[in-house]
Short mmCIF file of C-alpha atoms in Angstrom, two decimals:
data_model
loop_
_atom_site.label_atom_id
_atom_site.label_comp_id
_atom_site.label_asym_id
_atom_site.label_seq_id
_atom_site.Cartn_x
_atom_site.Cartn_y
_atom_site.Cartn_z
CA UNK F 220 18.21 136.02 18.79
CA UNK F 221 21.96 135.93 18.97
CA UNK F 222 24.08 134.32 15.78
CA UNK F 223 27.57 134.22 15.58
CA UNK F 224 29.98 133.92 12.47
CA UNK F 225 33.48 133.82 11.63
CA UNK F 226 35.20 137.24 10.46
CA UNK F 227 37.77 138.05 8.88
CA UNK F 228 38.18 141.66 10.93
CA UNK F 229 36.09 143.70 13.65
CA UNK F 230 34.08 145.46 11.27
CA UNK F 231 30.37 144.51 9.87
CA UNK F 232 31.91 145.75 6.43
CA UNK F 233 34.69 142.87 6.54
CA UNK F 234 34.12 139.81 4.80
CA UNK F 235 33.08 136.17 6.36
CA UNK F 236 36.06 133.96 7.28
CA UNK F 237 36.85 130.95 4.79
CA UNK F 238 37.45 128.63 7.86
CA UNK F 239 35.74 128.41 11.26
CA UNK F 240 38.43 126.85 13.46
CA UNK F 241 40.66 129.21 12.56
CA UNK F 242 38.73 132.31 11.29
CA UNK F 243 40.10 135.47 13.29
CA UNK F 244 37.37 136.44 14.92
CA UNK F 245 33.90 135.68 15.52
CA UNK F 246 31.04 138.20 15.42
CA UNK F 247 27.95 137.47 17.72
CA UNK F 248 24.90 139.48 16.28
CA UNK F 249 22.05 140.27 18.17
CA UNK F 250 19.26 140.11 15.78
CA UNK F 251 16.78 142.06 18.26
CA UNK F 252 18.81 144.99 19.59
CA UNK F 253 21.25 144.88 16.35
CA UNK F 254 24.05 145.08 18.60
CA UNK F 255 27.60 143.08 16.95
CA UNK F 256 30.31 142.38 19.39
CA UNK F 257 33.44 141.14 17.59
CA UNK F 258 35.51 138.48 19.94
CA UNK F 259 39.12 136.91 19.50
CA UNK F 260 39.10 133.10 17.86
CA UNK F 261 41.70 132.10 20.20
CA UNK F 262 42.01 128.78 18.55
CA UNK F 263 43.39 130.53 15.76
CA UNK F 264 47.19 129.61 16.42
CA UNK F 265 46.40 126.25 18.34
CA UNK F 266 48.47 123.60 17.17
CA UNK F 267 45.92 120.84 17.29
CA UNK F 268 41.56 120.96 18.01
CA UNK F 269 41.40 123.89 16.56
CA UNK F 270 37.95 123.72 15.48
CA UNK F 271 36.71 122.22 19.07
CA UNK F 272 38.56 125.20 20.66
CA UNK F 273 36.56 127.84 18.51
CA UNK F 274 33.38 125.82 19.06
CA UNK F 275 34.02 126.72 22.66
CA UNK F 276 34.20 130.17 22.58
CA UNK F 277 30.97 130.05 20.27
CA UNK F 278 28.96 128.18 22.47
CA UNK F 279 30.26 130.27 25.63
CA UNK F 280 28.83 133.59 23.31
CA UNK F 281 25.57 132.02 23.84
CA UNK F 282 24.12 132.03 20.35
CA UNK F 283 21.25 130.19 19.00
CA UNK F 284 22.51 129.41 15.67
CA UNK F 285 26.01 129.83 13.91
CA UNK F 286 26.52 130.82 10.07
CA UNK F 287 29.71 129.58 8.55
CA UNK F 288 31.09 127.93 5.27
CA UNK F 289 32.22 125.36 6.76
CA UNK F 290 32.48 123.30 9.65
CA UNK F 291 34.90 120.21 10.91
CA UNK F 292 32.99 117.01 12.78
CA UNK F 293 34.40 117.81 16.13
CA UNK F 294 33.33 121.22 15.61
CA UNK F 295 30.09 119.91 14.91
CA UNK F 296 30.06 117.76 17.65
CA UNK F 297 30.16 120.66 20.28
CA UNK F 298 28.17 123.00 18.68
CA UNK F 299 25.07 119.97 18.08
CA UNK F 300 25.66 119.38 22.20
CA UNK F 301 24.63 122.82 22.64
CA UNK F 302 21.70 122.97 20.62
CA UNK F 303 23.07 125.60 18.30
CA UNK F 304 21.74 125.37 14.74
CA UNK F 305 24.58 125.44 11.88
CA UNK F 306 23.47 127.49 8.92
CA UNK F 307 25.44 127.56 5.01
CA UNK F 308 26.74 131.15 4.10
CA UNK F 309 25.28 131.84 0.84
CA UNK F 310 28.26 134.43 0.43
CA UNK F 311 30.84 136.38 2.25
CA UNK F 312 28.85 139.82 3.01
CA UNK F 313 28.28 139.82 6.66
CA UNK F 314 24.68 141.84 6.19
CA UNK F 315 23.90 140.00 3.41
CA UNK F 316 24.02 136.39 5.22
CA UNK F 317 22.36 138.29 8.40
CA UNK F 318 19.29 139.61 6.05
CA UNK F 319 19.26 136.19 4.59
CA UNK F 320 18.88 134.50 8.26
CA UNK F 321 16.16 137.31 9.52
CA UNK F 322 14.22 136.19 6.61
CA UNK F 323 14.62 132.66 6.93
CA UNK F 324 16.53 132.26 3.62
CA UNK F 325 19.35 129.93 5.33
CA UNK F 326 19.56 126.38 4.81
CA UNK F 327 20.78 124.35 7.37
CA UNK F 328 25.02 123.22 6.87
CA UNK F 329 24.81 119.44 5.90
CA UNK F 330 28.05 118.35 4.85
CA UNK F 331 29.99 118.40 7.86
CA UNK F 332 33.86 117.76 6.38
CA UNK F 333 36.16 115.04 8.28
CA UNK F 334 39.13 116.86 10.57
CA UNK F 335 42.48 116.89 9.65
CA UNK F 336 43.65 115.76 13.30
CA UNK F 337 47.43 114.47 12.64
CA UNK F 338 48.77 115.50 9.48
CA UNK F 339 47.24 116.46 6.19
CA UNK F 340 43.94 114.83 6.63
CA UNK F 341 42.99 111.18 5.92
CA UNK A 1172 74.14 101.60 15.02
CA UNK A 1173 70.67 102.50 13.77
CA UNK A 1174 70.24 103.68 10.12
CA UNK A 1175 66.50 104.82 9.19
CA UNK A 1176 65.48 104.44 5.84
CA UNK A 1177 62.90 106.97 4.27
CA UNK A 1178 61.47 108.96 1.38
CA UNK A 1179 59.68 112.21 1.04
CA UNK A 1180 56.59 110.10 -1.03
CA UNK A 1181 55.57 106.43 -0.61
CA UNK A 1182 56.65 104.09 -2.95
CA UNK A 1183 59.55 104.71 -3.58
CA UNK A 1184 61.21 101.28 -1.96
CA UNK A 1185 62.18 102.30 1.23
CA UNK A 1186 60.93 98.57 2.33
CA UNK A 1187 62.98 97.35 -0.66
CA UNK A 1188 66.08 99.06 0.06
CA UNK A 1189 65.45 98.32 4.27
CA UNK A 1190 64.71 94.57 3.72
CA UNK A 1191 67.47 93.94 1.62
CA UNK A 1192 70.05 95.33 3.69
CA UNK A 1193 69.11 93.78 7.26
CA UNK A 1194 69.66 90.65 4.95
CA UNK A 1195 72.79 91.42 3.71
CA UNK A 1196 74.01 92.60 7.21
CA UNK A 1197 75.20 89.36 8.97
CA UNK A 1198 73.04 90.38 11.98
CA UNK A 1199 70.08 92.44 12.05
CA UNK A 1200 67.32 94.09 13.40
CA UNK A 1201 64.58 95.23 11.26
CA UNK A 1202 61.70 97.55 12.68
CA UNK A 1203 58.74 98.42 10.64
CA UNK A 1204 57.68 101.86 11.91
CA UNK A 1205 55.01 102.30 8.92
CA UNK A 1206 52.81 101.24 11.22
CA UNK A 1207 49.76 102.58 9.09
CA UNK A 1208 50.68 99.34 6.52
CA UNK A 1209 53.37 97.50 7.40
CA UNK A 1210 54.37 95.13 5.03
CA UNK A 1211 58.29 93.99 5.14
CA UNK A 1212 56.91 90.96 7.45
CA UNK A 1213 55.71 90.05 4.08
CA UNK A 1214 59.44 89.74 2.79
CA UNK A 1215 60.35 88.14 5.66
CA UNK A 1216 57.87 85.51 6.81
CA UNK A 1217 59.38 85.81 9.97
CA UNK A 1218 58.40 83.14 12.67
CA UNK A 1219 56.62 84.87 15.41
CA UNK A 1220 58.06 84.87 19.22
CA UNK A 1221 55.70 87.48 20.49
CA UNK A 1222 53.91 90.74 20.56
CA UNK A 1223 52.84 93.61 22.38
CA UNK A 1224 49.46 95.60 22.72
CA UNK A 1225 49.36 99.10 22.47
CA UNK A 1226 47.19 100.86 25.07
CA UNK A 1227 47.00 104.77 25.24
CA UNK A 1228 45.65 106.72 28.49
CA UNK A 1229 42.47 108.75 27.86
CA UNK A 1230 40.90 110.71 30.17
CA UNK A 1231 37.15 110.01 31.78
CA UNK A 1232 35.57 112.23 33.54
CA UNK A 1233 33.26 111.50 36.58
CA UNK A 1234 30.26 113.72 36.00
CA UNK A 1235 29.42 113.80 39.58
CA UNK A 1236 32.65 115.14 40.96
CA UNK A 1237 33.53 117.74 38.09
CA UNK A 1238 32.25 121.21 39.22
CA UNK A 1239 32.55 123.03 35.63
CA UNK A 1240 35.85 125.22 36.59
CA UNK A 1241 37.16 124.19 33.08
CA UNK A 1242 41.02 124.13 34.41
CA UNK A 1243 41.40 120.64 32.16
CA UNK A 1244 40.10 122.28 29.15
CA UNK A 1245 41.97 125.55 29.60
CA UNK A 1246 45.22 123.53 30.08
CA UNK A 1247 45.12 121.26 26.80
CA UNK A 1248 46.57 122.52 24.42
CA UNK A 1249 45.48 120.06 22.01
CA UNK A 1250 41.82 121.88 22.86
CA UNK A 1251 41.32 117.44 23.45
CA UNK A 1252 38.27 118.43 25.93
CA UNK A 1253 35.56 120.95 25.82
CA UNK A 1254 32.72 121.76 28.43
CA UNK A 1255 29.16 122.04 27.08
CA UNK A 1256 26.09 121.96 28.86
CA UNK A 1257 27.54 121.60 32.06
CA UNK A 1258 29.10 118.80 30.94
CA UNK A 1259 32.72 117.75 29.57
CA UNK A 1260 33.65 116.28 26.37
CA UNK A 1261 36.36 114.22 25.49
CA UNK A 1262 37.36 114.19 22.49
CA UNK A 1263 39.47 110.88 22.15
CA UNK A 1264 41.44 111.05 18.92
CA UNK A 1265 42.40 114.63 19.90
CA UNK A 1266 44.16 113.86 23.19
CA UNK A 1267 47.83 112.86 22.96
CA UNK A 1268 47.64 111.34 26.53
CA UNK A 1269 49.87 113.42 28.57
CA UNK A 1270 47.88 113.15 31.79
CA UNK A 1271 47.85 117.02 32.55
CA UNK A 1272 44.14 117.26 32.60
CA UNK A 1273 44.42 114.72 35.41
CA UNK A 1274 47.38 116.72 37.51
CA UNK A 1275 45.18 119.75 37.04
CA UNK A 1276 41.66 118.95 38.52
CA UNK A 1277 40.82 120.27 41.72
CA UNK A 1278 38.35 117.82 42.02
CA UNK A 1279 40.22 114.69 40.74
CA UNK A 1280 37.21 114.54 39.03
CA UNK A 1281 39.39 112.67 35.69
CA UNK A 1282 40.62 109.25 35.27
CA UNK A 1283 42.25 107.28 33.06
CA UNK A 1284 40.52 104.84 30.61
CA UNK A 1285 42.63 102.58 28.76
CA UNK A 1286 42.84 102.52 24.56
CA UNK A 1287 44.09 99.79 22.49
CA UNK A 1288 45.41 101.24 19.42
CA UNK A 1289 47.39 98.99 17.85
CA UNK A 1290 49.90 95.87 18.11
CA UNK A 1291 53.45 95.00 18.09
CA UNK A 1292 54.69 92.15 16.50
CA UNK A 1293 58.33 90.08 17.04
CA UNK A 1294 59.50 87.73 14.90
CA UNK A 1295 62.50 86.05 13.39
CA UNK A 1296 63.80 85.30 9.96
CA UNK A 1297 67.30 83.49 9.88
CA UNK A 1298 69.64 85.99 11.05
CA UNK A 1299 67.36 88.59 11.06
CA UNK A 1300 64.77 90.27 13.89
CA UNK A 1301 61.77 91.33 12.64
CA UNK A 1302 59.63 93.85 14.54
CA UNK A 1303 56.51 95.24 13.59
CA UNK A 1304 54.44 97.93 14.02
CA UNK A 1305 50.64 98.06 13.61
CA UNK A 1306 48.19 100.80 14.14
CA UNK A 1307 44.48 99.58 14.12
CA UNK A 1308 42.48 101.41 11.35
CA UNK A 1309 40.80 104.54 12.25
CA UNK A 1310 43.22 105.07 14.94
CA UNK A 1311 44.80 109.12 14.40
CA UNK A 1312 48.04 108.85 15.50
CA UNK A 1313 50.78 105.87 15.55
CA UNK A 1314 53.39 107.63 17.29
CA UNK A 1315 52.98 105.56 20.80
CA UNK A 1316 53.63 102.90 18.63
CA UNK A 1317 56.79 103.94 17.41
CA UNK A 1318 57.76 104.85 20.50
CA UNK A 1319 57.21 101.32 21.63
CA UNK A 1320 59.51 100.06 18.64
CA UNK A 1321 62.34 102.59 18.97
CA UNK A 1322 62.55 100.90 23.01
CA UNK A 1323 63.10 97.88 21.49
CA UNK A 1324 65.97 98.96 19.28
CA UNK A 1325 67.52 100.67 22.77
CA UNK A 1326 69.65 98.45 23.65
CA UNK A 1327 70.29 96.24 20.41
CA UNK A 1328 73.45 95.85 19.69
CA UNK A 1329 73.09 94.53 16.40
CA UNK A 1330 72.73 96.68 13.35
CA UNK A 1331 69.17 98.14 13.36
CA UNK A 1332 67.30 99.18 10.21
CA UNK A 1333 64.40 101.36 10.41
CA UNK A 1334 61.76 101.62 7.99
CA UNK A 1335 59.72 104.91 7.89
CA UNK A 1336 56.79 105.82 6.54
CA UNK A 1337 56.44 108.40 4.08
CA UNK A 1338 57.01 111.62 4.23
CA UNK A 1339 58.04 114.34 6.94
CA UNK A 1340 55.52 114.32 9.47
CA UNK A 1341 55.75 113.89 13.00
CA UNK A 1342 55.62 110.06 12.75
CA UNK A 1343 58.93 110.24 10.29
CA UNK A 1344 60.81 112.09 12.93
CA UNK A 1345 59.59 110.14 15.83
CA UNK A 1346 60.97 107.68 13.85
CA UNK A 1347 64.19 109.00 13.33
CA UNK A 1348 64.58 110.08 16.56
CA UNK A 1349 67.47 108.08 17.94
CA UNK A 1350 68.77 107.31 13.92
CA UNK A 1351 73.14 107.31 13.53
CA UNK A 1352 72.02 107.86 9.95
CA UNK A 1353 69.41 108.05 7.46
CA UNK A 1354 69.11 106.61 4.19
CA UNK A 1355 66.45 108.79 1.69
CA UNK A 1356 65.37 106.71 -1.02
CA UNK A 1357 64.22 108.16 -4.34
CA UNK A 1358 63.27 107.42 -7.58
CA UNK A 1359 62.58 109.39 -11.04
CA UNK A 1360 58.93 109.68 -11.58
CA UNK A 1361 56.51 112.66 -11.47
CA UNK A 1362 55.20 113.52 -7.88
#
């Protein structure tokens, strides 16, 4: 099973991103053949819909479920569309969070926080 | 000649020091650009001549006629659209209606849907216009709305006082926008 999750660098060693819109990259995992492909978060620098941007490019990686500390509504909203699962980090090691998946130790993301579309949040 | 009237926080009486000056001018124009809660109609009591809705343009998409090339969603740079499950997804609040989506589909598989967002109000008070701008709750952004009110002020001749909202966001400096001056109001107390 693929699972993707923001990264702070192209390395399995690096740490999870604090922020999924605009983490710097995502990694997409494949839990089977252990293979990790690291890919650009071009939403990074977008000026607005950041979040739905990176939701995008997660959905396009064609993962079943996504592991993050956090996640904006419209974020949500793509990622739900495509059946992906959202899953809580429990902390920022990359293998740690992985292990913690493959055993079925990850609880399901439930707050989903508001956006901060416009300016500063509401 | 326009003067704006703002403040870097809210409360600090930039609708006290506004109001009181369109008075004191023997001809004015006031506009209310704190569209999220205007209140110097409340000074005023102005008697109402008219008003304005406030419709946006949001894209639709026909599900039938879009073919999945994502040019709409590549182009926005607002990321206002996304395609998921063969399907696109508009996210409303996002878009800042600029109609590119539209220019862009092969297919002219996007329309326009029209969006009320808000109102604008006319009024007067002795010597005094009153115009007001209100953005419905929930809406994201007033700025079409301010837009709206700075037309009005276009071609006034009369002395034109604009009051801001708060702050230094892109509604303040749509609001400022076509300002001679600007008036910053502060006061002494801990931010």
């Amino acid at each position: 099973m693929k699972i993707a999750m923001p990264v702070n660098d192209k390395s399995m060693e690096s740490c999870v991103g604090n922020t999924f819109g605009r983490t710097s990259y995502f990694l997409v995992y494949d839990t089977e053949t252990k293979e990790s492909i690291f890919v650009d978060n071009s939403a990074a620098a977008s000026q607005g819909g950041a979040g739905i941007k990176a939701a995008q490019t997660v959905v396009d990686s064609q993962v079943e479920a996504l592991i993050t500390p956090q996640c904006g509504e419209n974020a949500a909203k793509v990622i739900q569309a495509s059946n992906i699962k959202i899953y809580k980090i429990i902390n920022d090691s990359i293998q740690d969070n992985i292990n913690a998946f493959k055993h079925g130790e990850l609880s399901l993301l439930e707050k989903i926080h508001g956006g901060f579309h416009g300016h500063g949040g509401k | 000649m326009k003067i704006a009237v703002l403040s870097g926080k809210g409360g600090t009486g930039k609708t006290l020091v506004s109001v009181n000056l369109a008075v004191a001018a023997k001809e004015a124009v006031y506009i209310d650009c704190d569209v999220e809660e205007p209140n110097g109609h409340l000074f005023f009591e102005p008697k109402p001549i008219g008003s304005e809705q406030i419709v946006i343009k949001i894209p639709v998409v026909d599900e039938k006629l879009c073919n999945g090339c994502r040019k709409c969603v590549e182009f926005c740079k607002f990321n206002a659209l996304a395609y998921i499950n063969n399907k696109l997804i508009v996210f409303d609040e996002v878009c800042h209606s600029c109609g590119g989506c539209m220019l862009f589909c092969p297919e002219k598989a996007l329309a326009e849907k029209e969006k009320m967002i808000g109102e604008v109000q006319y009024g007067v008070s002795e010597n005094v216009t009153v115009v007001t701008g209100i953005l419905n709750i929930g809406e994201a952004s007033g700025i079409p709305i301010i837009k709206n009110l700075l037309n009005y002020a276009k071609g006034e001749q009369a002395i034109t006082f604009i009051d801001c909202p708060p702050g230094s966001a892109c509604i303040v400096m749509e609001s400022i926008k076509d300002a001679d001056y600007c008036i910053l109001v502060a006061e002494p107390t801990f931010f």
